[in-house]
Amino acid sequence: DAIQNPDRYVLKPQREGGGNNLYGAELSAALQQGLQADGDSLAAYILMQRIVPPPQRSVFVRAGAWAEDESLSELGIFGTFLRVGDKVGGRSESFVCWYRTLVVGAWAGKLVPGWAVCGVRCGAWAAAALKPL
């Protein structure tokens, strides 16, 4: 389905940092090439169905100027979990919530001026506060 309907999916690399996501025709081509080869090149990616909420009108302010545009918002909730082989090391009792608003069409979701803004950030990373399970 993803090859015939690539706008319904995103192909994300299995790494931190964001960006480098594949959408649309680029996603379809990458899947076709990966499947025609041995498929190993696709092991570094995860194919996800896109969640497409209805757009909303938003006002963006930058350097004292404002612009109104169609936007999408997303909420991320992150925590930590540590595992080495079959042994579970612990989990963090703290978390981070992150809310951002993107201009419609800014698929990569980078916090680059003109593409997206971070709306709310709460909580704290607590890598040192791992608790045994």
Coordinates of N, CA, C and O in Angstrom, one line a residue:
D1 N 0.8 -1.2 0.0 CA 0.0 0.0 0.0 C 0.9 1.3 0.0 O 0.5 2.3 -0.6
A2 N 2.0 1.2 0.7 CA 2.9 2.4 0.8 C 3.5 2.8 -0.5 O 3.7 4.0 -0.8
I3 N 3.7 1.9 -1.4 CA 4.3 2.2 -2.7 C 3.2 2.9 -3.6 O 3.5 3.9 -4.3
Q4 N 2.0 2.4 -3.5 CA 0.9 3.0 -4.3 C 0.3 4.3 -3.7 O -0.2 5.1 -4.4
N5 N 0.4 4.4 -2.4 CA -0.2 5.5 -1.7 C 0.8 6.1 -0.7 O 0.7 6.2 0.5
P6 N 1.9 6.7 -1.3 CA 3.0 7.1 -0.4 C 2.7 8.3 0.5 O 3.3 8.6 1.5
D7 N 1.7 9.1 0.1 CA 1.3 10.3 0.9 C 0.7 9.9 2.2 O 0.5 10.7 3.1
R8 N 0.3 8.6 2.4 CA -0.2 8.1 3.7 C 0.8 7.7 4.7 O 0.5 7.3 5.8
Y9 N 2.1 7.7 4.2 CA 3.2 7.1 5.0 C 4.4 8.0 5.1 O 4.5 9.0 4.3
V10 N 5.2 7.7 6.1 CA 6.6 8.4 6.2 C 7.6 7.2 6.4 O 7.3 6.3 7.2
L11 N 8.7 7.3 5.8 CA 9.8 6.4 6.0 C 10.9 7.1 6.8 O 11.5 8.1 6.3
K12 N 11.1 6.7 8.1 CA 12.0 7.4 9.0 C 13.2 6.6 9.2 O 13.1 5.4 9.5
P13 N 14.4 7.2 9.2 CA 15.6 6.5 9.6 C 15.6 6.2 11.1 O 15.1 7.0 11.8
Q14 N 16.2 5.1 11.4 CA 16.3 4.7 12.8 C 17.5 5.4 13.5 O 18.5 4.7 13.8
R15 N 17.4 6.7 13.7 CA 18.4 7.4 14.4 C 17.9 8.7 15.0 O 16.8 9.1 14.6
E16 N 18.6 9.3 15.8 CA 18.2 10.5 16.5 C 18.5 11.7 15.6 O 19.2 11.6 14.6
G17 N 17.8 12.8 15.9 CA 18.2 14.1 15.2 C 17.1 14.6 14.2 O 17.2 15.7 13.8
G18 N 16.2 13.8 13.9 CA 15.1 14.3 12.9 C 15.7 14.5 11.5 O 16.9 14.3 11.3
G19 N 14.8 14.9 10.7 CA 15.2 15.1 9.3 C 15.5 13.8 8.6 O 15.3 12.8 9.1
N20 N 15.8 13.9 7.3 CA 16.1 12.8 6.5 C 14.9 11.8 6.3 O 15.1 10.7 5.9
N21 N 13.7 12.2 6.7 CA 12.5 11.4 6.5 C 12.2 11.4 5.0 O 12.4 12.4 4.3
L22 N 11.6 10.4 4.5 CA 11.2 10.3 3.1 C 9.7 10.3 3.0 O 9.0 9.6 3.8
Y23 N 9.1 11.1 2.1 CA 7.7 11.2 1.9 C 7.4 11.1 0.4 O 8.3 11.3 -0.5
G24 N 6.1 10.9 0.0 CA 5.7 10.9 -1.3 C 6.4 10.1 -2.3 O 6.7 8.9 -2.0
A25 N 6.7 10.6 -3.5 CA 7.4 9.9 -4.5 C 8.8 9.4 -4.1 O 9.2 8.3 -4.5
E26 N 9.5 10.2 -3.3 CA 10.8 9.8 -2.7 C 10.7 8.5 -1.9 O 11.5 7.6 -2.0
L27 N 9.6 8.4 -1.1 CA 9.4 7.2 -0.2 C 9.1 6.0 -1.1 O 9.6 5.0 -0.9
S28 N 8.2 6.2 -2.1 CA 7.8 5.1 -3.0 C 9.0 4.6 -3.7 O 9.2 3.4 -3.8
A29 N 9.9 5.5 -4.2 CA 11.1 5.1 -5.0 C 12.0 4.3 -4.0 O 12.6 3.3 -4.4
A30 N 12.2 4.8 -2.8 CA 13.1 4.1 -1.9 C 12.6 2.7 -1.5 O 13.4 1.8 -1.4
L31 N 11.3 2.5 -1.4 CA 10.8 1.2 -1.1 C 10.9 0.3 -2.3 O 11.3 -0.9 -2.1
Q32 N 10.7 0.8 -3.5 CA 10.8 -0.1 -4.6 C 12.3 -0.5 -4.8 O 12.6 -1.7 -5.1
Q33 N 13.2 0.5 -4.7 CA 14.7 0.1 -4.8 C 15.1 -0.9 -3.7 O 15.8 -1.8 -4.0
G34 N 14.6 -0.6 -2.5 CA 15.0 -1.5 -1.4 C 14.5 -2.9 -1.6 O 15.2 -3.9 -1.3
L35 N 13.3 -3.0 -2.1 CA 12.7 -4.4 -2.3 C 13.3 -5.1 -3.5 O 13.3 -6.3 -3.5
Q36 N 13.7 -4.3 -4.5 CA 14.3 -4.9 -5.7 C 15.7 -5.5 -5.3 O 16.2 -6.4 -5.9
A37 N 16.4 -4.8 -4.4 CA 17.7 -5.2 -3.9 C 17.4 -6.4 -2.9 O 16.4 -7.1 -3.0
D38 N 18.2 -6.5 -1.9 CA 17.9 -7.6 -1.0 C 17.1 -7.2 0.2 O 16.8 -8.0 1.1
G39 N 16.7 -5.9 0.3 CA 15.8 -5.5 1.4 C 16.6 -5.0 2.6 O 16.1 -4.4 3.5
D40 N 17.9 -5.3 2.7 CA 18.8 -4.9 3.8 C 18.8 -3.4 4.0 O 18.9 -2.9 5.1
S41 N 18.8 -2.7 2.9 CA 18.9 -1.2 3.0 C 17.7 -0.6 3.7 O 17.8 0.5 4.3
L42 N 16.6 -1.3 3.7 CA 15.4 -0.8 4.4 C 15.4 -1.1 5.9 O 14.6 -0.6 6.7
A43 N 16.3 -2.0 6.4 CA 16.4 -2.3 7.8 C 16.8 -1.1 8.6 O 16.5 -1.1 9.8
A44 N 17.4 -0.1 8.1 CA 17.7 1.1 8.8 C 16.6 2.1 8.9 O 16.7 3.2 9.5
Y45 N 15.4 1.7 8.4 CA 14.2 2.6 8.4 C 13.0 2.0 9.1 O 13.0 0.8 9.2
I46 N 12.1 2.8 9.5 CA 10.8 2.3 10.0 C 9.7 3.0 9.1 O 9.8 4.2 8.9
L47 N 8.8 2.2 8.6 CA 7.7 2.7 7.8 C 6.5 3.0 8.8 O 6.1 2.1 9.5
M48 N 6.0 4.2 8.8 CA 4.9 4.6 9.7 C 3.8 5.2 8.9 O 4.0 6.0 8.0
Q49 N 2.6 4.9 9.3 CA 1.4 5.5 8.7 C 1.3 6.9 9.3 O 1.5 7.1 10.5
R50 N 1.1 7.9 8.4 CA 1.0 9.3 8.9 C -0.3 9.6 9.6 O -1.4 9.1 9.2
I51 N -0.3 10.3 10.6 CA -1.4 10.9 11.3 C -1.6 12.3 10.7 O -0.7 13.1 10.8
V52 N -2.7 12.5 10.1 CA -3.0 13.8 9.4 C -4.1 14.5 10.0 O -5.3 14.3 9.7
P53 N -3.9 15.4 11.0 CA -4.9 16.1 11.7 C -5.4 17.2 10.7 O -4.7 17.6 9.8
P54 N -6.6 17.8 11.0 CA -7.1 18.9 10.2 C -6.2 20.1 10.5 O -5.8 20.4 11.6
P55 N -5.8 20.9 9.4 CA -5.0 22.1 9.6 C -5.8 23.2 10.3 O -7.1 23.1 10.3
Q56 N -5.1 24.1 11.0 CA -5.7 25.2 11.7 C -5.0 26.5 11.3 O -3.8 26.4 10.9
R57 N -5.7 27.6 11.3 CA -5.1 28.9 11.0 C -4.3 29.3 12.3 O -4.8 29.2 13.4
S58 N -3.0 29.7 12.1 CA -2.2 30.2 13.2 C -1.5 31.5 12.8 O -1.3 31.7 11.6
V59 N -1.1 32.2 13.8 CA -0.3 33.5 13.6 C 1.1 33.2 14.0 O 1.3 32.8 15.2
F60 N 2.0 33.4 13.2 CA 3.4 33.2 13.5 C 4.1 34.6 13.6 O 3.9 35.4 12.7
V61 N 4.9 34.8 14.6 CA 5.5 36.1 14.8 C 7.0 35.9 14.8 O 7.6 35.0 15.5
R62 N 7.7 36.7 14.0 CA 9.2 36.5 13.9 C 9.8 37.9 13.6 O 9.4 38.6 12.7
A63 N 10.7 38.3 14.5 CA 11.4 39.6 14.4 C 10.4 40.8 14.3 O 10.6 41.7 13.5
G64 N 9.3 40.7 15.1 CA 8.4 41.8 15.1 C 7.4 41.8 14.0 O 6.5 42.6 14.0
A65 N 7.5 40.9 13.0 CA 6.5 40.8 11.9 C 5.7 39.6 12.1 O 6.1 38.6 12.7
W66 N 4.4 39.6 11.7 CA 3.6 38.5 11.8 C 3.0 38.0 10.5 O 3.0 38.8 9.5
A67 N 2.7 36.7 10.4 CA 2.1 36.2 9.2 C 1.1 35.1 9.7 O 1.3 34.4 10.6
E68 N 0.0 35.0 8.9 CA -1.0 34.0 9.2 C -0.9 32.9 8.2 O -0.7 33.2 7.0
D69 N -1.0 31.6 8.6 CA -0.8 30.5 7.7 C -1.5 29.3 8.2 O -1.9 29.2 9.4
E70 N -1.7 28.3 7.4 CA -2.3 27.0 7.8 C -1.2 26.3 8.5 O 0.0 26.3 8.1
S71 N -1.6 25.6 9.6 CA -0.5 24.9 10.4 C -1.1 23.6 11.0 O -2.3 23.4 11.0
L72 N -0.1 22.8 11.4 CA -0.4 21.5 12.1 C 0.3 21.5 13.4 O 1.5 22.1 13.5
S73 N -0.2 21.0 14.5 CA 0.5 20.9 15.8 C 0.7 19.4 16.1 O -0.2 18.6 15.8
E74 N 1.7 19.2 16.9 CA 1.9 17.8 17.4 C 2.5 17.8 18.8 O 3.2 18.8 19.2
L75 N 2.2 16.8 19.5 CA 2.6 16.7 20.9 C 3.5 15.4 21.0 O 3.1 14.4 20.6
G76 N 4.7 15.5 21.6 CA 5.5 14.4 21.8 C 5.8 14.2 23.3 O 6.0 15.2 24.0
I77 N 5.7 13.0 23.8 CA 5.9 12.7 25.2 C 7.1 11.7 25.3 O 7.0 10.6 24.7
F78 N 8.2 12.0 25.9 CA 9.4 11.2 25.9 C 9.8 10.8 27.3 O 9.6 11.6 28.2
G79 N 10.3 9.6 27.4 CA 10.9 9.1 28.7 C 12.1 8.3 28.4 O 12.5 8.2 27.2
T80 N 12.7 7.6 29.4 CA 13.8 6.8 29.1 C 13.6 5.4 29.6 O 12.8 5.2 30.6
F81 N 14.3 4.4 29.0 CA 14.2 3.0 29.4 C 15.6 2.4 29.0 O 16.0 2.7 27.9
L82 N 16.2 1.7 29.9 CA 17.5 1.2 29.7 C 17.5 -0.3 29.7 O 16.9 -0.9 30.6
R83 N 18.0 -0.9 28.7 CA 18.1 -2.4 28.6 C 19.4 -2.8 27.9 O 19.8 -2.3 26.9
V84 N 20.1 -3.8 28.5 CA 21.3 -4.4 27.9 C 21.0 -5.9 27.8 O 20.9 -6.6 28.8
G85 N 20.9 -6.3 26.5 CA 20.5 -7.7 26.3 C 19.2 -8.1 26.9 O 18.2 -7.4 26.7
D86 N 19.2 -9.1 27.8 CA 17.9 -9.5 28.4 C 17.8 -8.8 29.8 O 16.7 -9.0 30.5
K87 N 18.8 -8.0 30.2 CA 18.7 -7.4 31.5 C 18.1 -6.0 31.4 O 18.6 -5.1 30.6
V88 N 17.1 -5.7 32.2 CA 16.5 -4.4 32.2 C 17.2 -3.6 33.3 O 17.3 -4.0 34.4
G89 N 17.8 -2.4 32.9 CA 18.5 -1.6 33.8 C 17.7 -0.6 34.6 O 17.9 -0.3 35.8
G90 N 16.6 -0.1 34.1 CA 15.8 0.8 34.8 C 15.0 1.7 33.9 O 15.0 1.6 32.7
R91 N 14.2 2.6 34.5 CA 13.4 3.5 33.7 C 13.4 4.8 34.5 O 13.6 4.9 35.7
S92 N 13.2 5.9 33.8 CA 13.2 7.2 34.3 C 11.7 7.5 34.8 O 10.8 7.2 34.1
E93 N 11.6 8.1 35.9 CA 10.3 8.6 36.4 C 10.0 10.0 35.9 O 8.9 10.5 36.1
S94 N 10.9 10.6 35.2 CA 10.7 11.9 34.7 C 10.4 11.8 33.2 O 10.7 10.8 32.6
F95 N 9.9 12.9 32.6 CA 9.6 12.8 31.2 C 9.6 14.3 30.6 O 9.7 15.2 31.4
V96 N 9.6 14.4 29.3 CA 9.6 15.6 28.7 C 8.4 15.7 27.8 O 8.1 14.7 27.0
C97 N 7.6 16.7 27.8 CA 6.5 17.0 26.9 C 7.0 18.1 25.9 O 7.6 19.0 26.3
W98 N 6.7 17.9 24.6 CA 7.1 18.8 23.6 C 6.0 19.1 22.7 O 5.4 18.1 22.1
Y99 N 5.6 20.3 22.5 CA 4.5 20.7 21.6 C 5.1 21.6 20.6 O 5.8 22.6 20.9
R100 N 4.8 21.4 19.3 CA 5.3 22.2 18.2 C 4.2 22.4 17.2 O 3.4 21.6 17.0
T101 N 4.3 23.6 16.6 CA 3.4 23.9 15.5 C 4.2 24.1 14.2 O 5.2 24.9 14.2
L102 N 3.8 23.5 13.2 CA 4.5 23.5 11.9 C 3.6 24.1 10.8 O 2.4 23.9 10.8
V103 N 4.2 24.8 9.9 CA 3.4 25.3 8.7 C 3.1 24.1 7.9 O 3.9 23.2 7.7
V104 N 1.9 24.0 7.4 CA 1.5 22.9 6.5 C 2.5 22.7 5.4 O 2.8 23.7 4.7
G105 N 3.0 21.5 5.2 CA 3.9 21.3 4.1 C 5.4 21.2 4.6 O 6.2 20.7 3.9
A106 N 5.6 21.6 5.9 CA 6.9 21.5 6.5 C 7.1 20.1 7.0 O 7.2 19.9 8.2
W107 N 7.1 19.1 6.2 CA 7.1 17.7 6.6 C 8.2 17.2 7.5 O 8.0 16.4 8.4
A108 N 9.4 17.8 7.3 CA 10.5 17.3 8.1 C 10.4 17.7 9.5 O 11.0 17.1 10.4
G109 N 9.6 18.7 9.8 CA 9.4 19.1 11.2 C 10.6 19.7 11.9 O 10.6 19.7 13.1
K110 N 11.5 20.2 11.2 CA 12.7 20.8 11.8 C 12.3 22.1 12.5 O 11.5 22.8 12.0
L111 N 13.0 22.5 13.6 CA 12.8 23.7 14.2 C 13.7 24.8 13.6 O 14.6 25.3 14.2
V112 N 13.5 25.0 12.3 CA 14.2 26.0 11.5 C 13.4 27.2 11.4 O 12.2 27.1 11.1
P113 N 13.9 28.4 11.5 CA 13.1 29.6 11.4 C 12.3 29.6 10.1 O 12.8 29.3 9.0
G114 N 11.0 29.8 10.2 CA 10.1 29.8 9.1 C 9.4 28.5 8.8 O 8.5 28.5 8.1
W115 N 9.8 27.5 9.5 CA 9.2 26.2 9.3 C 8.4 25.7 10.5 O 7.3 25.2 10.3
A116 N 8.9 25.9 11.7 CA 8.2 25.4 12.9 C 8.6 26.2 14.1 O 9.6 26.8 14.1
V117 N 7.7 26.1 15.1 CA 8.1 26.8 16.4 C 7.8 25.8 17.5 O 6.8 25.0 17.4
C118 N 8.6 25.9 18.6 CA 8.3 25.1 19.7 C 7.4 25.8 20.6 O 7.6 27.0 21.0
G119 N 6.2 25.3 20.9 CA 5.2 25.9 21.7 C 5.3 25.8 23.2 O 5.3 26.8 23.9
V120 N 5.6 24.6 23.6 CA 5.7 24.3 25.1 C 6.7 23.3 25.3 O 6.8 22.3 24.6
R121 N 7.5 23.4 26.4 CA 8.4 22.4 26.8 C 8.3 22.3 28.3 O 8.4 23.3 29.0
C122 N 8.1 21.1 28.8 CA 7.9 20.9 30.2 C 8.6 19.7 30.7 O 9.0 18.8 29.9
G123 N 8.8 19.5 32.0 CA 9.4 18.4 32.5 C 10.9 18.5 32.4 O 11.5 19.6 32.1
A124 N 11.7 17.4 32.6 CA 13.1 17.4 32.5 C 13.6 16.0 32.2 O 13.1 15.1 32.7
W125 N 14.7 16.0 31.5 CA 15.3 14.7 31.3 C 16.0 14.3 32.6 O 16.6 15.1 33.3
A126 N 15.9 13.0 32.9 CA 16.4 12.6 34.2 C 17.2 11.3 34.0 O 17.0 10.3 34.6
A127 N 18.2 11.4 33.1 CA 19.1 10.2 32.8 C 19.7 9.7 34.0 O 20.0 8.5 34.2
A128 N 20.1 10.6 35.0 CA 20.8 10.2 36.2 C 19.8 9.6 37.2 O 20.2 9.0 38.2
A129 N 18.5 9.7 36.9 CA 17.5 9.3 37.9 C 16.8 7.9 37.5 O 15.7 7.7 37.7
L130 N 17.6 7.0 36.9 CA 17.1 5.7 36.5 C 16.8 4.9 37.8 O 17.6 4.8 38.7
K131 N 15.6 4.4 37.8 CA 15.2 3.6 38.9 C 15.1 2.1 38.5 O 14.6 1.8 37.4
P132 N 15.5 1.2 39.4 CA 15.3 -0.2 39.0 C 13.9 -0.6 38.8 O 13.0 -0.1 39.5
L133 N 13.6 -1.5 37.9 CA 12.2 -1.9 37.7 C 11.8 -3.0 38.7 O 12.6 -3.7 39.2

